[in-house]
């Protein structure tokens, strides 16, 4: 199987031949996970955070169910955005999971770090015996100790769809509609972000602004869909894997 290949945007040049010229103001940027008969949308910044969670769950050797629980939790707690404020119930809550330094989750700076926050959530989830078989509300509540535990159920299907796509369990299940890249992509920056989510893959910069990743199977789909989910922030122009391709 050919390696996963990411093409990065070149400065001042738009190379995607299939792009239809239209007013950029008409483009509604979104990332869609379609699994089975259901589909769900996230904004590109939310999708990038979802991709990070999925990658870290895979690093830790956890099942896709763990990523699904994490996503449902963060969608409820922060709408999958790295908030630097809390609410009335938890004024010192911070970050993607609204973790509270006063309750032992770490310093404010630590819980504001997405990689730290995700690892901290999964470390607590791993202590919950049988979480794989629990309802999302029960598993999330054992970790979060929320005042509104039933609210996690509102995001169960959405979390499951994005987790399935971003862990590679559902091939070609994630699509993002994005505007033109605003600057040149940096292979080193993409490689560094990939390493945070999916370490040790041996990604190598090729010619013409490409990054090639030697992965196969479900892991290949996980990385390919990670690349699509982070394409907006990292100025990725196109992704090719297993004979299929995505282009912004």
Coordinates of C-alpha atoms in Angstrom, one line a residue:
X1 CA 0.0 0.0 0.0
X2 CA 1.3 3.5 -0.8
X3 CA 2.2 5.6 2.2
X4 CA -0.1 8.4 3.4
X5 CA 0.8 11.6 1.6
X6 CA 0.0 15.1 2.7
X7 CA 0.4 18.0 0.3
X8 CA 0.9 21.4 2.0
X9 CA -0.2 24.7 0.6
X10 CA 2.5 26.7 -1.2
X11 CA 2.8 30.4 -0.5
X12 CA 0.7 32.4 -2.8
X13 CA -0.2 29.5 -5.0
X14 CA -3.4 27.5 -5.1
X15 CA -2.8 24.1 -6.9
X16 CA -6.1 22.2 -6.5
X17 CA -7.4 21.9 -10.0
X18 CA -10.9 20.9 -8.9
X19 CA -11.5 24.0 -6.9
X20 CA -14.6 25.9 -8.2
X21 CA -14.1 29.6 -8.1
X22 CA -16.7 31.2 -5.9
X23 CA -16.9 33.9 -3.2
X24 CA -15.1 32.7 -0.1
X25 CA -17.9 34.2 2.0
X26 CA -20.3 31.5 0.7
X27 CA -18.1 28.7 2.0
X28 CA -19.3 27.4 5.4
X29 CA -16.2 25.7 6.9
X30 CA -17.1 22.5 8.7
X31 CA -15.8 18.9 9.3
X32 CA -18.4 16.1 8.9
X33 CA -18.1 12.6 10.4
X34 CA -20.5 10.2 8.6
X35 CA -20.9 6.7 10.1
X36 CA -23.8 4.5 9.1
X37 CA -26.9 6.6 8.5
X38 CA -25.8 9.4 10.8
X39 CA -23.6 12.4 10.2
X40 CA -22.4 15.2 12.5
X41 CA -20.6 18.5 11.9
X42 CA -17.9 20.2 13.9
X43 CA -16.1 23.5 13.2
X44 CA -12.5 22.9 12.0
X45 CA -10.9 24.0 15.3
X46 CA -13.2 21.6 17.2
X47 CA -12.3 18.8 14.8
X48 CA -8.6 19.3 15.3
X49 CA -9.1 18.9 19.1
X50 CA -11.2 15.8 18.4
X51 CA -8.3 14.4 16.3
X52 CA -5.9 15.0 19.1
X53 CA -8.0 13.1 21.6
X54 CA -8.4 10.2 19.2
X55 CA -4.6 10.0 18.6
X56 CA -3.8 10.1 22.3
X57 CA -6.3 7.4 23.1
X58 CA -4.6 5.2 20.5
X59 CA -1.2 6.1 22.0
X60 CA -2.4 4.7 25.3
X61 CA -3.7 1.5 23.7
X62 CA -7.3 2.3 24.5
X63 CA -10.4 1.2 22.5
X64 CA -12.3 3.6 20.4
X65 CA -14.9 3.7 23.1
X66 CA -12.5 5.7 25.3
X67 CA -12.2 8.4 22.6
X68 CA -16.0 8.4 22.2
X69 CA -16.4 9.1 25.9
X70 CA -13.7 11.8 25.9
X71 CA -15.3 13.5 22.9
X72 CA -18.8 13.5 24.4
X73 CA -17.4 14.8 27.7
X74 CA -15.5 17.7 26.1
X75 CA -18.4 18.6 23.8
X76 CA -20.5 19.1 26.9
X77 CA -17.9 20.8 29.0
X78 CA -16.3 23.2 26.5
X79 CA -17.8 22.5 23.1
X80 CA -14.4 21.1 22.3
X81 CA -12.7 24.4 22.7
X82 CA -9.8 25.2 25.0
X83 CA -11.6 27.7 27.3
X84 CA -9.5 29.9 29.6
X85 CA -12.5 30.5 32.0
X86 CA -14.9 28.5 34.1
X87 CA -18.5 28.9 35.1
X88 CA -20.5 29.6 38.3
X89 CA -20.4 25.9 39.4
X90 CA -16.6 25.8 38.8
X91 CA -15.0 29.2 38.6
X92 CA -11.5 27.8 38.4
X93 CA -12.4 25.3 35.6
X94 CA -10.2 25.5 32.6
X95 CA -9.5 23.9 29.3
X96 CA -11.1 21.3 27.0
X97 CA -12.5 19.3 29.9
X98 CA -13.0 22.2 32.3
X99 CA -10.6 20.5 34.8
X100 CA -10.3 22.3 38.1
X101 CA -6.9 22.9 39.6
X102 CA -8.6 23.1 43.1
X103 CA -9.7 19.5 42.7
X104 CA -6.2 18.2 41.9
X105 CA -6.3 18.1 38.1
X106 CA -3.0 20.0 37.8
X107 CA -2.0 23.7 37.6
X108 CA -3.9 26.1 35.5
X109 CA -1.2 26.1 32.9
X110 CA -1.2 22.3 32.8
X111 CA -4.9 21.9 32.3
X112 CA -4.9 24.5 29.6
X113 CA -2.5 22.3 27.6
X114 CA -4.6 20.0 25.3
X115 CA -2.1 17.1 25.4
X116 CA -1.9 17.2 29.2
X117 CA -5.6 17.6 29.6
X118 CA -6.4 14.6 27.4
X119 CA -3.9 12.4 29.0
X120 CA -5.2 13.3 32.5
X121 CA -8.7 12.5 31.4
X122 CA -7.8 9.1 30.0
X123 CA -5.6 8.3 33.0
X124 CA -8.7 8.8 35.2
X125 CA -11.0 6.9 32.8
X126 CA -8.6 3.9 32.8
X127 CA -9.2 3.6 36.6
X128 CA -12.9 3.1 36.0
X129 CA -13.4 -0.7 35.9
X130 CA -15.7 -1.7 33.0
X131 CA -16.0 1.7 31.5
X132 CA -16.1 0.1 28.0
X133 CA -19.6 -1.3 28.8
X134 CA -20.9 1.7 30.7
X135 CA -23.3 4.3 29.4
X136 CA -21.4 7.5 28.4
X137 CA -23.1 9.4 31.2
X138 CA -21.9 7.0 33.8
X139 CA -18.3 6.7 32.6
X140 CA -17.9 10.4 32.1
X141 CA -19.4 11.2 35.4
X142 CA -17.0 8.8 37.2
X143 CA -14.2 11.0 35.8
X144 CA -15.7 14.4 35.9
X145 CA -18.0 14.5 38.9
X146 CA -20.2 17.0 37.1
X147 CA -23.3 18.7 38.6
X148 CA -25.1 17.8 35.4
X149 CA -24.1 14.2 34.5
X150 CA -27.0 13.4 32.2
X151 CA -26.0 16.2 29.8
X152 CA -23.1 14.0 28.5
X153 CA -25.7 11.7 26.8
X154 CA -26.6 14.6 24.5
X155 CA -23.3 14.2 22.7
X156 CA -23.0 10.4 22.7
X157 CA -23.8 9.8 19.0
X158 CA -21.7 12.7 17.8
X159 CA -18.7 11.6 20.0
X160 CA -19.1 8.0 18.7
X161 CA -19.1 9.1 15.0
X162 CA -16.0 11.3 15.3
X163 CA -14.2 8.7 17.5
X164 CA -14.9 6.0 14.9
X165 CA -13.5 8.0 12.1
X166 CA -10.5 9.5 13.9
X167 CA -9.3 6.1 15.3
X168 CA -9.5 4.6 11.8
X169 CA -12.4 2.2 12.6
X170 CA -14.5 3.9 9.9
X171 CA -12.4 4.4 6.7
X172 CA -13.1 7.5 4.6
X173 CA -15.7 8.7 7.1
X174 CA -14.4 12.3 7.7
X175 CA -14.6 15.2 5.3
X176 CA -13.8 18.9 5.8
X177 CA -15.0 21.8 3.7
X178 CA -12.4 24.5 4.0
X179 CA -11.6 27.9 2.4
X180 CA -8.4 28.5 0.6
X181 CA -5.2 28.1 2.6
X182 CA -4.1 31.5 3.9
X183 CA -0.4 30.9 4.0
X184 CA 2.2 28.3 3.1
X185 CA 2.3 25.0 5.0
X186 CA 5.3 24.0 7.0
X187 CA 6.2 20.3 6.9
X188 CA 8.1 20.5 10.1
X189 CA 5.1 22.0 11.9
X190 CA 2.8 19.3 10.6
X191 CA 5.3 16.6 11.6
X192 CA 5.6 18.0 15.1
X193 CA 1.8 18.1 15.5
X194 CA 1.5 14.6 14.1
X195 CA 4.1 13.4 16.6
X196 CA 2.0 14.7 19.5
X197 CA -1.0 12.7 18.3
X198 CA 0.6 9.7 16.6
X199 CA 4.2 9.4 17.6
X200 CA 7.0 7.3 16.1
X201 CA 5.6 6.9 12.6
X202 CA 8.7 8.0 10.7
X203 CA 7.0 10.8 8.7
X204 CA 9.4 12.3 6.1
X205 CA 9.2 15.5 4.1
X206 CA 9.2 14.9 0.4
X207 CA 9.6 17.2 -2.5
X208 CA 7.1 19.9 -3.5
X209 CA 5.8 20.5 0.0
X210 CA 4.7 17.0 0.8
X211 CA 4.9 14.9 3.9
X212 CA 4.8 11.1 3.6
X213 CA 3.8 8.8 6.5
X214 CA 4.5 5.0 6.2
X215 CA 1.3 3.7 7.8
X216 CA -1.2 1.0 6.8
X217 CA -4.6 -0.3 7.8
X218 CA -6.7 1.3 10.5
X219 CA -3.7 3.3 11.7
X220 CA -3.4 4.7 8.2
X221 CA -7.0 5.8 8.2
X222 CA -6.6 7.3 11.6
X223 CA -3.7 9.4 10.5
X224 CA -5.3 10.3 7.2
X225 CA -8.4 11.6 8.9
X226 CA -6.3 13.3 11.5
X227 CA -4.6 15.2 8.6
X228 CA -8.0 16.2 7.2
X229 CA -9.3 17.3 10.6
X230 CA -6.2 19.5 11.2
X231 CA -5.9 20.7 7.6
X232 CA -7.3 24.2 8.4
X233 CA -4.8 25.1 11.1
X234 CA -1.8 23.4 9.4
X235 CA -2.5 24.6 5.9
X236 CA -2.8 21.1 4.4
X237 CA -3.9 21.2 0.8
X238 CA -4.7 17.6 0.1
X239 CA -4.4 14.1 1.7
X240 CA -4.0 10.8 -0.2
X241 CA -4.3 7.3 1.2
X242 CA -5.3 3.8 0.1
X243 CA -6.1 5.1 -3.4
X244 CA -8.5 7.8 -2.2
X245 CA -7.9 11.5 -1.8
X246 CA -9.2 14.6 -0.1
X247 CA -8.6 18.2 -1.2
X248 CA -9.7 21.4 0.3

